Every structure is written in C-alpha cells, then in structure tokens.
Amino acid sequence: MNAASSAEQQGPLAMICGGGSLPGAVAEFVSGRGRPVVLFPLYGAAEGTAVERLTHHWVHIGQMGKFMRLARAAGCRDVVFIGAMVRPSLWRLHLDLKGLSVLTRAVAAFRGGDNHLLSSMGKVLEQDGFRLLGAHEVAPEILVPEGTLGRARPSERDRADIALGFAYLRAAGPFDVGQAVVVSGKHVLAVEAAEGTDQMLARVAELRANGRINAPTGTGVLVKAPKPGQDLRFDMPSIGPMTVDATVRAGLAGIAVVAGATIVAEPSRLTAAADRANIFVIGTAAGS
C-alpha cells in the first residue's frame, strides 16, 4: 500500500484554524500525501488567510455542535488545532446548543491558562468520538530540526543567554504564562504573556529605542520552548519569517527553540530572512 492509499483510508482530516500561515502549510503537506482536508477557520482569528482554495466551513469559537455536525458529515474523525488565536472573553463566545451543554466546563477552563483551555476543548471533542492529533503528527515536515537554519552561528555569549532562557522557561512553565523570553548578557529583558511573541519583541524594540535597554544592538536571544508537561497537540511553539523580522527589529542576535517540539512556518523564507539579517536560528535538543 502506498502513502497516498494509506492517507485516503485514514479519512479526511478536520483542521480547526486560527490565523497565520501555519494552517495553510500543514494543509498542503497533508493533502499532498493524498489525504483530504476540511478546514474550519475561526471567525476573529483566521480572516485574511488562504482558506478559499480548500474545502472549508467558517465557525465561531463556541459553535461546537456546528463543528461536530459538519465534521461528521465530511467523514472526519481526526482533528487538529493549528494557527494563532487571541483568547476571547467568555462573554464573547458564540455558544450553540452543544456549546451550552458544556458551559460549566467552559467556565472552568476559562479560569485556567491557555493550555488548560485548549486541553479542555479537546477533551470535549474526544468524549464525542473525535481523535485529537498534533499538527506535527500529520505533518512532521513542519518541525524545526536540530542544528542551525542558515549560515549564522551563536557565539559563546549567545549560548549562555540561550541556556538561561531555557532554564527560565522551565521554571516559569507551571504558571502557564507564555512560551518565550528574551535574554541578553544573562539578563531577562522580556517575558511573553498574553500579547504573544511578536508583540513582546516589539516591546523590546521600543525599550531599546527609549534607552531602557543598554545591551548593544546585535546581542541577546529570543528563546522559545513548550511549557513543561504541555500537551503538544495544542499550541506548540512556532516561528516563521515574521519572527525573524521582529527579532531583527528588536536588535537581537538570534532565535533558539527546541528541536522536534517547535513548528516552523515557511522554512525556506525564514532561512533566507535570517541569512539576509545575519542572525542565527537554532534548534537544540530538549532545550539544552
């Protein structure tokens, strides 16, 4: 049996899509193997993304009944969450009857962090017969490999900053705050919270422009890692060309992530952008 035949026998894949280029990249990899893909772009998150070329159904966050009905009608059992999403307030959810039936669980989930919220949504789908998969399970090509992407290499100073960044993220992980930190000269300059990585980097650029950061331009590292114990089916750390651009504007030397546990969007564009800016991008083993 060839790969295309095996993919077809798995049935169509349902993808609940947020923003950014990752949903389209994953869909291309999966459909390229012969497996049909049905996209479920989310209102308020996926506008402006390239969903029109594939079978898709727009849904609001909270329309669990609508999603389940359409996914089952399309023959989907496997579901992937992928793409950027701004956490909505509980009062802005568009709950349908199925969503209302799990309202108590939804309220409890909103009291936790993002990882708790996504895991809770996944449990509801699994209880109704769906199987939750990570994007890396259906498209392993999207994972950052071990080693550097591009020509630049981290210096010894950079490696010391990388080690501190990973140590900080391991320590802060249980608080479910964020997946990224900026370190320069063994000092933590910024920590990702609700604003996301790009906005955190924009904050670093502003602090540098205002003279609040004394570290020389071209020093410091953006470090990203999953939270300890994080379910990698949900909200796996990701980088892409925009991350490189934001890192350059922040005046940093490079980016360090965990190999095999970080998604890379448009790797050829990312590598080209890093080479043009002469910054390094490196995947390390288990955040070492």
PDB file of C-alpha atoms in Angstrom:
ATOM      1  CA  MET A   1       0.000   0.000   0.000  1.00  0.00           C
ATOM      2  CA  ASN A   2       1.467   3.384  -0.967  1.00  0.00           C
ATOM      3  CA  ALA A   3       1.382   6.520   1.167  1.00  0.00           C
ATOM      4  CA  ALA A   4      -1.487   8.079  -0.786  1.00  0.00           C
ATOM      5  CA  SER A   5      -3.680   4.993  -0.355  1.00  0.00           C
ATOM      6  CA  SER A   6      -2.893   4.882   3.372  1.00  0.00           C
ATOM      7  CA  ALA A   7      -3.763   8.580   3.715  1.00  0.00           C
ATOM      8  CA  GLU A   8      -7.086   8.097   1.963  1.00  0.00           C
ATOM      9  CA  GLN A   9      -8.001   5.211   4.269  1.00  0.00           C
ATOM     10  CA  GLN A  10      -7.441   7.443   7.296  1.00  0.00           C
ATOM     11  CA  GLY A  11     -10.341   9.589   6.128  1.00  0.00           C
ATOM     12  CA  PRO A  12     -10.493  13.371   5.833  1.00  0.00           C
ATOM     13  CA  LEU A  13      -8.659  15.470   8.413  1.00  0.00           C
ATOM     14  CA  ALA A  14     -10.550  18.279  10.163  1.00  0.00           C
ATOM     15  CA  MET A  15      -8.391  21.313  10.916  1.00  0.00           C
ATOM     16  CA  ILE A  16      -9.639  23.990  13.312  1.00  0.00           C
ATOM     17  CA  CYS A  17      -7.692  27.008  12.086  1.00  0.00           C
ATOM     18  CA  GLY A  18      -6.537  30.202  13.696  1.00  0.00           C
ATOM     19  CA  GLY A  19      -4.519  32.902  11.971  1.00  0.00           C
ATOM     20  CA  GLY A  20      -1.133  32.948  10.292  1.00  0.00           C
ATOM     21  CA  SER A  21       0.428  30.846   7.559  1.00  0.00           C
ATOM     22  CA  LEU A  22       0.729  27.583   9.509  1.00  0.00           C
ATOM     23  CA  PRO A  23      -2.755  26.199   8.759  1.00  0.00           C
ATOM     24  CA  GLY A  24      -2.174  26.539   5.019  1.00  0.00           C
ATOM     25  CA  ALA A  25       1.275  24.951   5.251  1.00  0.00           C
ATOM     26  CA  VAL A  26       0.000  21.965   7.231  1.00  0.00           C
ATOM     27  CA  ALA A  27      -2.961  21.556   4.878  1.00  0.00           C
ATOM     28  CA  GLU A  28      -0.596  21.488   1.891  1.00  0.00           C
ATOM     29  CA  PHE A  29       1.598  18.793   3.443  1.00  0.00           C
ATOM     30  CA  VAL A  30      -1.382  16.627   4.386  1.00  0.00           C
ATOM     31  CA  SER A  31      -3.277  16.989   1.100  1.00  0.00           C
ATOM     32  CA  GLY A  32      -0.002  16.424  -0.779  1.00  0.00           C
ATOM     33  CA  ARG A  33       0.035  12.902   0.655  1.00  0.00           C
ATOM     34  CA  GLY A  34      -3.421  12.286  -0.716  1.00  0.00           C
ATOM     35  CA  ARG A  35      -5.419  12.801   2.461  1.00  0.00           C
ATOM     36  CA  PRO A  36      -8.442  15.094   2.098  1.00  0.00           C
ATOM     37  CA  VAL A  37      -8.509  18.117   4.398  1.00  0.00           C
ATOM     38  CA  VAL A  38     -11.518  20.072   5.657  1.00  0.00           C
ATOM     39  CA  LEU A  39     -10.688  23.432   7.210  1.00  0.00           C
ATOM     40  CA  PHE A  40     -12.722  25.073   9.977  1.00  0.00           C
ATOM     41  CA  PRO A  41     -11.372  28.647  10.114  1.00  0.00           C
ATOM     42  CA  LEU A  42     -12.383  30.593  13.205  1.00  0.00           C
ATOM     43  CA  TYR A  43     -14.089  33.963  12.966  1.00  0.00           C
ATOM     44  CA  GLY A  44     -11.991  36.594  14.672  1.00  0.00           C
ATOM     45  CA  ALA A  45      -8.763  34.692  14.067  1.00  0.00           C
ATOM     46  CA  ALA A  46      -8.470  33.307  10.523  1.00  0.00           C
ATOM     47  CA  GLU A  47      -9.720  36.214   8.420  1.00  0.00           C
ATOM     48  CA  GLY A  48      -7.301  37.044   5.640  1.00  0.00           C
ATOM     49  CA  THR A  49      -5.786  33.559   5.461  1.00  0.00           C
ATOM     50  CA  ALA A  50      -5.834  31.435   2.311  1.00  0.00           C
ATOM     51  CA  VAL A  51      -8.732  29.084   3.067  1.00  0.00           C
ATOM     52  CA  GLU A  52     -10.766  29.542  -0.094  1.00  0.00           C
ATOM     53  CA  ARG A  53      -8.721  27.061  -2.138  1.00  0.00           C
ATOM     54  CA  LEU A  54      -9.684  24.150   0.129  1.00  0.00           C
ATOM     55  CA  THR A  55     -12.969  22.819   1.439  1.00  0.00           C
ATOM     56  CA  HIS A  56     -13.819  24.935   4.459  1.00  0.00           C
ATOM     57  CA  HIS A  57     -16.586  25.984   6.848  1.00  0.00           C
ATOM     58  CA  TRP A  58     -16.336  29.140   8.940  1.00  0.00           C
ATOM     59  CA  VAL A  59     -17.243  28.677  12.615  1.00  0.00           C
ATOM     60  CA  HIS A  60     -17.292  30.846  15.716  1.00  0.00           C
ATOM     61  CA  ILE A  61     -15.449  29.825  18.858  1.00  0.00           C
ATOM     62  CA  GLY A  62     -18.065  28.039  20.929  1.00  0.00           C
ATOM     63  CA  GLN A  63     -20.012  26.546  17.997  1.00  0.00           C
ATOM     64  CA  MET A  64     -19.051  23.027  18.960  1.00  0.00           C
ATOM     65  CA  GLY A  65     -22.299  21.498  17.728  1.00  0.00           C
ATOM     66  CA  LYS A  66     -21.885  23.074  14.289  1.00  0.00           C
ATOM     67  CA  PHE A  67     -18.298  21.858  14.047  1.00  0.00           C
ATOM     68  CA  MET A  68     -19.177  18.305  15.089  1.00  0.00           C
ATOM     69  CA  ARG A  69     -22.101  18.119  12.672  1.00  0.00           C
ATOM     70  CA  LEU A  70     -20.103  19.371   9.687  1.00  0.00           C
ATOM     71  CA  ALA A  71     -17.014  17.308  10.544  1.00  0.00           C
ATOM     72  CA  ARG A  72     -19.023  14.095  10.846  1.00  0.00           C
ATOM     73  CA  ALA A  73     -20.876  14.841   7.602  1.00  0.00           C
ATOM     74  CA  ALA A  74     -17.493  15.161   5.870  1.00  0.00           C
ATOM     75  CA  GLY A  75     -16.349  11.834   7.326  1.00  0.00           C
ATOM     76  CA  CYS A  76     -13.746  13.373   9.670  1.00  0.00           C
ATOM     77  CA  ARG A  77     -12.685  11.595  12.837  1.00  0.00           C
ATOM     78  CA  ASP A  78      -9.218  13.112  13.322  1.00  0.00           C
ATOM     79  CA  VAL A  79      -8.981  16.778  14.380  1.00  0.00           C
ATOM     80  CA  VAL A  80      -6.022  19.174  14.521  1.00  0.00           C
ATOM     81  CA  PHE A  81      -5.885  22.613  16.184  1.00  0.00           C
ATOM     82  CA  ILE A  82      -3.466  24.913  14.339  1.00  0.00           C
ATOM     83  CA  GLY A  83      -2.783  28.644  13.990  1.00  0.00           C
ATOM     84  CA  ALA A  84      -2.706  31.769  16.104  1.00  0.00           C
ATOM     85  CA  MET A  85      -5.739  32.720  18.165  1.00  0.00           C
ATOM     86  CA  VAL A  86      -6.403  35.572  20.574  1.00  0.00           C
ATOM     87  CA  ARG A  87      -8.104  34.256  23.694  1.00  0.00           C
ATOM     88  CA  PRO A  88     -11.690  35.605  23.655  1.00  0.00           C
ATOM     89  CA  SER A  89     -13.596  36.667  26.722  1.00  0.00           C
ATOM     90  CA  LEU A  90     -16.123  34.153  27.997  1.00  0.00           C
ATOM     91  CA  TRP A  91     -18.927  36.587  27.194  1.00  0.00           C
ATOM     92  CA  ARG A  92     -17.932  36.820  23.523  1.00  0.00           C
ATOM     93  CA  LEU A  93     -18.262  33.103  22.856  1.00  0.00           C
ATOM     94  CA  HIS A  94     -20.894  32.141  20.267  1.00  0.00           C
ATOM     95  CA  LEU A  95     -22.221  29.116  22.124  1.00  0.00           C
ATOM     96  CA  ASP A  96     -24.620  26.865  20.230  1.00  0.00           C
ATOM     97  CA  LEU A  97     -26.676  24.139  21.949  1.00  0.00           C
ATOM     98  CA  LYS A  98     -23.703  21.805  22.213  1.00  0.00           C
ATOM     99  CA  GLY A  99     -21.573  24.643  23.488  1.00  0.00           C
ATOM    100  CA  LEU A 100     -24.201  25.477  26.102  1.00  0.00           C
ATOM    101  CA  SER A 101     -24.289  21.831  27.211  1.00  0.00           C
ATOM    102  CA  VAL A 102     -20.650  22.076  28.237  1.00  0.00           C
ATOM    103  CA  LEU A 103     -20.912  25.614  29.636  1.00  0.00           C
ATOM    104  CA  THR A 104     -19.854  24.564  33.135  1.00  0.00           C
ATOM    105  CA  ARG A 105     -16.681  23.004  31.764  1.00  0.00           C
ATOM    106  CA  ALA A 106     -16.115  26.069  29.568  1.00  0.00           C
ATOM    107  CA  VAL A 107     -16.304  28.401  32.581  1.00  0.00           C
ATOM    108  CA  ALA A 108     -13.861  26.206  34.498  1.00  0.00           C
ATOM    109  CA  ALA A 109     -11.498  26.140  31.509  1.00  0.00           C
ATOM    110  CA  PHE A 110     -11.519  29.941  31.226  1.00  0.00           C
ATOM    111  CA  ARG A 111     -10.353  30.176  34.823  1.00  0.00           C
ATOM    112  CA  GLY A 112      -7.145  28.394  33.830  1.00  0.00           C
ATOM    113  CA  GLY A 113      -4.406  29.346  31.410  1.00  0.00           C
ATOM    114  CA  ASP A 114      -4.416  28.919  27.637  1.00  0.00           C
ATOM    115  CA  ASN A 115      -3.058  25.374  27.772  1.00  0.00           C
ATOM    116  CA  HIS A 116      -5.827  24.384  30.198  1.00  0.00           C
ATOM    117  CA  LEU A 117      -8.459  25.990  27.961  1.00  0.00           C
ATOM    118  CA  LEU A 118      -7.296  24.191  24.811  1.00  0.00           C
ATOM    119  CA  SER A 119      -6.967  20.855  26.608  1.00  0.00           C
ATOM    120  CA  SER A 120     -10.495  21.223  27.975  1.00  0.00           C
ATOM    121  CA  MET A 121     -11.876  21.885  24.492  1.00  0.00           C
ATOM    122  CA  GLY A 122     -10.006  18.816  23.239  1.00  0.00           C
ATOM    123  CA  LYS A 123     -11.481  16.602  25.957  1.00  0.00           C
ATOM    124  CA  VAL A 124     -14.999  17.592  24.946  1.00  0.00           C
ATOM    125  CA  LEU A 125     -14.325  16.573  21.343  1.00  0.00           C
ATOM    126  CA  GLU A 126     -12.712  13.294  22.397  1.00  0.00           C
ATOM    127  CA  GLN A 127     -15.700  12.438  24.548  1.00  0.00           C
ATOM    128  CA  ASP A 128     -17.844  12.780  21.419  1.00  0.00           C
ATOM    129  CA  GLY A 129     -15.753  10.317  19.428  1.00  0.00           C
ATOM    130  CA  PHE A 130     -13.172  12.543  17.739  1.00  0.00           C
ATOM    131  CA  ARG A 131      -9.445  11.898  17.923  1.00  0.00           C
ATOM    132  CA  LEU A 132      -7.207  14.892  18.658  1.00  0.00           C
ATOM    133  CA  LEU A 133      -3.846  14.932  16.873  1.00  0.00           C
ATOM    134  CA  GLY A 134      -0.963  17.378  16.905  1.00  0.00           C
ATOM    135  CA  ALA A 135      -0.086  19.178  13.689  1.00  0.00           C
ATOM    136  CA  HIS A 136       3.365  17.584  13.927  1.00  0.00           C
ATOM    137  CA  GLU A 137       1.755  14.127  13.838  1.00  0.00           C
ATOM    138  CA  VAL A 138       0.076  14.725  10.485  1.00  0.00           C
ATOM    139  CA  ALA A 139       2.841  16.910   9.001  1.00  0.00           C
ATOM    140  CA  PRO A 140       6.216  16.108  10.624  1.00  0.00           C
ATOM    141  CA  GLU A 141       7.909  18.279   7.978  1.00  0.00           C
ATOM    142  CA  ILE A 142       6.868  21.382   9.917  1.00  0.00           C
ATOM    143  CA  LEU A 143       9.124  20.652  12.920  1.00  0.00           C
ATOM    144  CA  VAL A 144      12.372  22.539  13.483  1.00  0.00           C
ATOM    145  CA  PRO A 145      15.333  20.122  13.133  1.00  0.00           C
ATOM    146  CA  GLU A 146      18.303  20.054  15.466  1.00  0.00           C
ATOM    147  CA  GLY A 147      21.067  22.447  14.443  1.00  0.00           C
ATOM    148  CA  THR A 148      21.151  25.845  12.785  1.00  0.00           C
ATOM    149  CA  LEU A 149      18.905  27.036   9.971  1.00  0.00           C
ATOM    150  CA  GLY A 150      21.031  29.245   7.756  1.00  0.00           C
ATOM    151  CA  ARG A 151      24.632  30.454   7.897  1.00  0.00           C
ATOM    152  CA  ALA A 152      24.940  32.329  11.208  1.00  0.00           C
ATOM    153  CA  ARG A 153      26.041  30.521  14.364  1.00  0.00           C
ATOM    154  CA  PRO A 154      25.547  31.520  18.012  1.00  0.00           C
ATOM    155  CA  SER A 155      28.573  32.789  19.943  1.00  0.00           C
ATOM    156  CA  GLU A 156      29.562  31.566  23.402  1.00  0.00           C
ATOM    157  CA  ARG A 157      27.814  34.622  24.839  1.00  0.00           C
ATOM    158  CA  ASP A 158      24.672  33.717  22.875  1.00  0.00           C
ATOM    159  CA  ARG A 159      24.821  30.136  24.140  1.00  0.00           C
ATOM    160  CA  ALA A 160      24.968  31.373  27.738  1.00  0.00           C
ATOM    161  CA  ASP A 161      21.855  33.501  27.084  1.00  0.00           C
ATOM    162  CA  ILE A 162      20.133  30.527  25.445  1.00  0.00           C
ATOM    163  CA  ALA A 163      20.841  28.306  28.469  1.00  0.00           C
ATOM    164  CA  LEU A 164      19.422  30.937  30.836  1.00  0.00           C
ATOM    165  CA  GLY A 165      16.363  31.390  28.632  1.00  0.00           C
ATOM    166  CA  PHE A 166      15.520  27.699  28.640  1.00  0.00           C
ATOM    167  CA  ALA A 167      16.126  27.499  32.404  1.00  0.00           C
ATOM    168  CA  TYR A 168      13.760  30.426  32.969  1.00  0.00           C
ATOM    169  CA  LEU A 169      11.027  28.893  30.794  1.00  0.00           C
ATOM    170  CA  ARG A 170      11.290  25.576  32.637  1.00  0.00           C
ATOM    171  CA  ALA A 171      10.913  27.390  35.960  1.00  0.00           C
ATOM    172  CA  ALA A 172       8.020  29.619  34.793  1.00  0.00           C
ATOM    173  CA  GLY A 173       6.207  26.888  32.850  1.00  0.00           C
ATOM    174  CA  PRO A 174       3.954  25.658  35.699  1.00  0.00           C
ATOM    175  CA  PHE A 175       2.394  29.137  35.880  1.00  0.00           C
ATOM    176  CA  ASP A 176       1.129  28.790  32.250  1.00  0.00           C
ATOM    177  CA  VAL A 177       2.257  32.319  31.339  1.00  0.00           C
ATOM    178  CA  GLY A 178       3.981  32.121  27.966  1.00  0.00           C
ATOM    179  CA  GLN A 179       6.407  30.194  25.800  1.00  0.00           C
ATOM    180  CA  ALA A 180       9.046  32.831  25.061  1.00  0.00           C
ATOM    181  CA  VAL A 181      11.615  35.026  26.754  1.00  0.00           C
ATOM    182  CA  VAL A 182      14.307  37.481  25.618  1.00  0.00           C
ATOM    183  CA  VAL A 183      17.693  37.235  27.330  1.00  0.00           C
ATOM    184  CA  SER A 184      20.797  39.393  26.810  1.00  0.00           C
ATOM    185  CA  GLY A 185      24.025  39.260  28.804  1.00  0.00           C
ATOM    186  CA  LYS A 186      22.392  36.755  31.173  1.00  0.00           C
ATOM    187  CA  HIS A 187      19.637  39.279  31.966  1.00  0.00           C
ATOM    188  CA  VAL A 188      15.967  38.602  31.224  1.00  0.00           C
ATOM    189  CA  LEU A 189      14.726  41.581  29.184  1.00  0.00           C
ATOM    190  CA  ALA A 190      11.159  40.495  28.430  1.00  0.00           C
ATOM    191  CA  VAL A 191       8.757  37.626  29.071  1.00  0.00           C
ATOM    192  CA  GLU A 192       5.915  36.644  26.769  1.00  0.00           C
ATOM    193  CA  ALA A 193       2.433  36.923  28.263  1.00  0.00           C
ATOM    194  CA  ALA A 194      -0.953  37.482  26.627  1.00  0.00           C
ATOM    195  CA  GLU A 195       0.454  39.731  23.890  1.00  0.00           C
ATOM    196  CA  GLY A 196       2.287  36.937  22.039  1.00  0.00           C
ATOM    197  CA  THR A 197       5.848  36.658  20.773  1.00  0.00           C
ATOM    198  CA  ASP A 198       5.737  39.343  18.066  1.00  0.00           C
ATOM    199  CA  GLN A 199       4.315  41.973  20.417  1.00  0.00           C
ATOM    200  CA  MET A 200       6.826  41.035  23.086  1.00  0.00           C
ATOM    201  CA  LEU A 201       9.609  41.617  20.556  1.00  0.00           C
ATOM    202  CA  ALA A 202       8.014  44.931  19.569  1.00  0.00           C
ATOM    203  CA  ARG A 203       8.155  45.899  23.234  1.00  0.00           C
ATOM    204  CA  VAL A 204      11.867  45.069  23.330  1.00  0.00           C
ATOM    205  CA  ALA A 205      12.433  47.221  20.238  1.00  0.00           C
ATOM    206  CA  GLU A 206      10.593  50.114  21.908  1.00  0.00           C
ATOM    207  CA  LEU A 207      12.548  49.724  25.133  1.00  0.00           C
ATOM    208  CA  ARG A 208      15.785  49.752  23.147  1.00  0.00           C
ATOM    209  CA  ALA A 209      14.721  52.874  21.220  1.00  0.00           C
ATOM    210  CA  ASN A 210      13.870  54.611  24.510  1.00  0.00           C
ATOM    211  CA  GLY A 211      17.239  53.782  26.009  1.00  0.00           C
ATOM    212  CA  ARG A 212      15.793  51.374  28.583  1.00  0.00           C
ATOM    213  CA  ILE A 213      17.964  48.522  27.245  1.00  0.00           C
ATOM    214  CA  ASN A 214      21.706  49.101  27.432  1.00  0.00           C
ATOM    215  CA  ALA A 215      22.799  45.894  25.727  1.00  0.00           C
ATOM    216  CA  PRO A 216      24.453  46.565  22.339  1.00  0.00           C
ATOM    217  CA  THR A 217      22.416  46.005  19.194  1.00  0.00           C
ATOM    218  CA  GLY A 218      23.077  42.541  17.813  1.00  0.00           C
ATOM    219  CA  THR A 219      23.212  40.863  21.208  1.00  0.00           C
ATOM    220  CA  GLY A 220      20.547  38.902  23.042  1.00  0.00           C
ATOM    221  CA  VAL A 221      18.401  35.933  22.083  1.00  0.00           C
ATOM    222  CA  LEU A 222      14.723  35.113  21.662  1.00  0.00           C
ATOM    223  CA  VAL A 223      14.196  31.727  23.331  1.00  0.00           C
ATOM    224  CA  LYS A 224      11.000  29.693  22.866  1.00  0.00           C
ATOM    225  CA  ALA A 225      10.027  26.352  24.403  1.00  0.00           C
ATOM    226  CA  PRO A 226       6.921  24.343  25.272  1.00  0.00           C
ATOM    227  CA  LYS A 227       5.768  24.562  28.856  1.00  0.00           C
ATOM    228  CA  PRO A 228       6.807  21.561  30.997  1.00  0.00           C
ATOM    229  CA  GLY A 229       4.202  18.832  30.631  1.00  0.00           C
ATOM    230  CA  GLN A 230       2.420  20.709  27.855  1.00  0.00           C
ATOM    231  CA  ASP A 231       0.203  18.638  25.567  1.00  0.00           C
ATOM    232  CA  LEU A 232       1.975  19.229  22.247  1.00  0.00           C
ATOM    233  CA  ARG A 233      -1.237  18.664  20.328  1.00  0.00           C
ATOM    234  CA  PHE A 234      -2.211  22.176  21.390  1.00  0.00           C
ATOM    235  CA  ASP A 235      -0.392  25.466  20.948  1.00  0.00           C
ATOM    236  CA  MET A 236       3.075  24.118  20.125  1.00  0.00           C
ATOM    237  CA  PRO A 237       5.619  26.951  19.938  1.00  0.00           C
ATOM    238  CA  SER A 238       6.149  28.242  16.410  1.00  0.00           C
ATOM    239  CA  ILE A 239       8.437  30.565  14.460  1.00  0.00           C
ATOM    240  CA  GLY A 240       8.328  31.936  10.930  1.00  0.00           C
ATOM    241  CA  PRO A 241       9.641  34.734   8.720  1.00  0.00           C
ATOM    242  CA  MET A 242       7.724  37.325  10.750  1.00  0.00           C
ATOM    243  CA  THR A 243       9.503  36.115  13.888  1.00  0.00           C
ATOM    244  CA  VAL A 244      12.837  36.730  12.180  1.00  0.00           C
ATOM    245  CA  ASP A 245      11.763  40.238  11.133  1.00  0.00           C
ATOM    246  CA  ALA A 246      10.593  41.062  14.668  1.00  0.00           C
ATOM    247  CA  THR A 247      13.833  39.676  16.134  1.00  0.00           C
ATOM    248  CA  VAL A 248      15.862  41.936  13.838  1.00  0.00           C
ATOM    249  CA  ARG A 249      13.797  44.997  14.803  1.00  0.00           C
ATOM    250  CA  ALA A 250      14.378  44.127  18.460  1.00  0.00           C
ATOM    251  CA  GLY A 251      18.146  44.242  17.811  1.00  0.00           C
ATOM    252  CA  LEU A 252      18.798  40.645  18.869  1.00  0.00           C
ATOM    253  CA  ALA A 253      21.451  38.191  17.694  1.00  0.00           C
ATOM    254  CA  GLY A 254      19.174  35.251  17.039  1.00  0.00           C
ATOM    255  CA  ILE A 255      16.458  32.748  17.922  1.00  0.00           C
ATOM    256  CA  ALA A 256      16.712  29.475  19.858  1.00  0.00           C
ATOM    257  CA  VAL A 257      13.954  26.852  20.048  1.00  0.00           C
ATOM    258  CA  VAL A 258      13.535  23.198  20.993  1.00  0.00           C
ATOM    259  CA  ALA A 259      14.206  20.890  18.033  1.00  0.00           C
ATOM    260  CA  GLY A 260      11.348  18.489  17.327  1.00  0.00           C
ATOM    261  CA  ALA A 261       8.968  20.463  19.571  1.00  0.00           C
ATOM    262  CA  THR A 262       8.667  23.720  17.603  1.00  0.00           C
ATOM    263  CA  ILE A 263       6.793  24.388  14.373  1.00  0.00           C
ATOM    264  CA  VAL A 264       8.474  26.373  11.607  1.00  0.00           C
ATOM    265  CA  ALA A 265       6.311  28.198   9.081  1.00  0.00           C
ATOM    266  CA  GLU A 266       7.756  28.700   5.609  1.00  0.00           C
ATOM    267  CA  PRO A 267      11.252  27.384   6.484  1.00  0.00           C
ATOM    268  CA  SER A 268      12.890  28.482   3.218  1.00  0.00           C
ATOM    269  CA  ARG A 269      11.665  32.067   3.682  1.00  0.00           C
ATOM    270  CA  LEU A 270      12.689  32.011   7.337  1.00  0.00           C
ATOM    271  CA  THR A 271      16.201  30.823   6.488  1.00  0.00           C
ATOM    272  CA  ALA A 272      16.579  33.402   3.713  1.00  0.00           C
ATOM    273  CA  ALA A 273      15.431  36.193   6.036  1.00  0.00           C
ATOM    274  CA  ALA A 274      17.846  35.070   8.764  1.00  0.00           C
ATOM    275  CA  ASP A 275      20.739  34.943   6.301  1.00  0.00           C
ATOM    276  CA  ARG A 276      19.954  38.430   4.988  1.00  0.00           C
ATOM    277  CA  ALA A 277      19.937  39.820   8.522  1.00  0.00           C
ATOM    278  CA  ASN A 278      22.896  37.703   9.647  1.00  0.00           C
ATOM    279  CA  ILE A 279      21.069  36.352  12.690  1.00  0.00           C
ATOM    280  CA  PHE A 280      21.098  32.728  13.807  1.00  0.00           C
ATOM    281  CA  VAL A 281      18.144  30.379  14.186  1.00  0.00           C
ATOM    282  CA  ILE A 282      18.926  27.192  16.087  1.00  0.00           C
ATOM    283  CA  GLY A 283      17.008  24.123  17.236  1.00  0.00           C
ATOM    284  CA  THR A 284      18.507  22.491  20.308  1.00  0.00           C
ATOM    285  CA  ALA A 285      17.941  19.052  21.814  1.00  0.00           C
ATOM    286  CA  ALA A 286      15.381  19.234  24.596  1.00  0.00           C
ATOM    287  CA  GLY A 287      16.141  22.911  25.161  1.00  0.00           C
ATOM    288  CA  SER A 288      19.741  22.264  26.150  1.00  0.00           C
TER     289      SER A 288
END
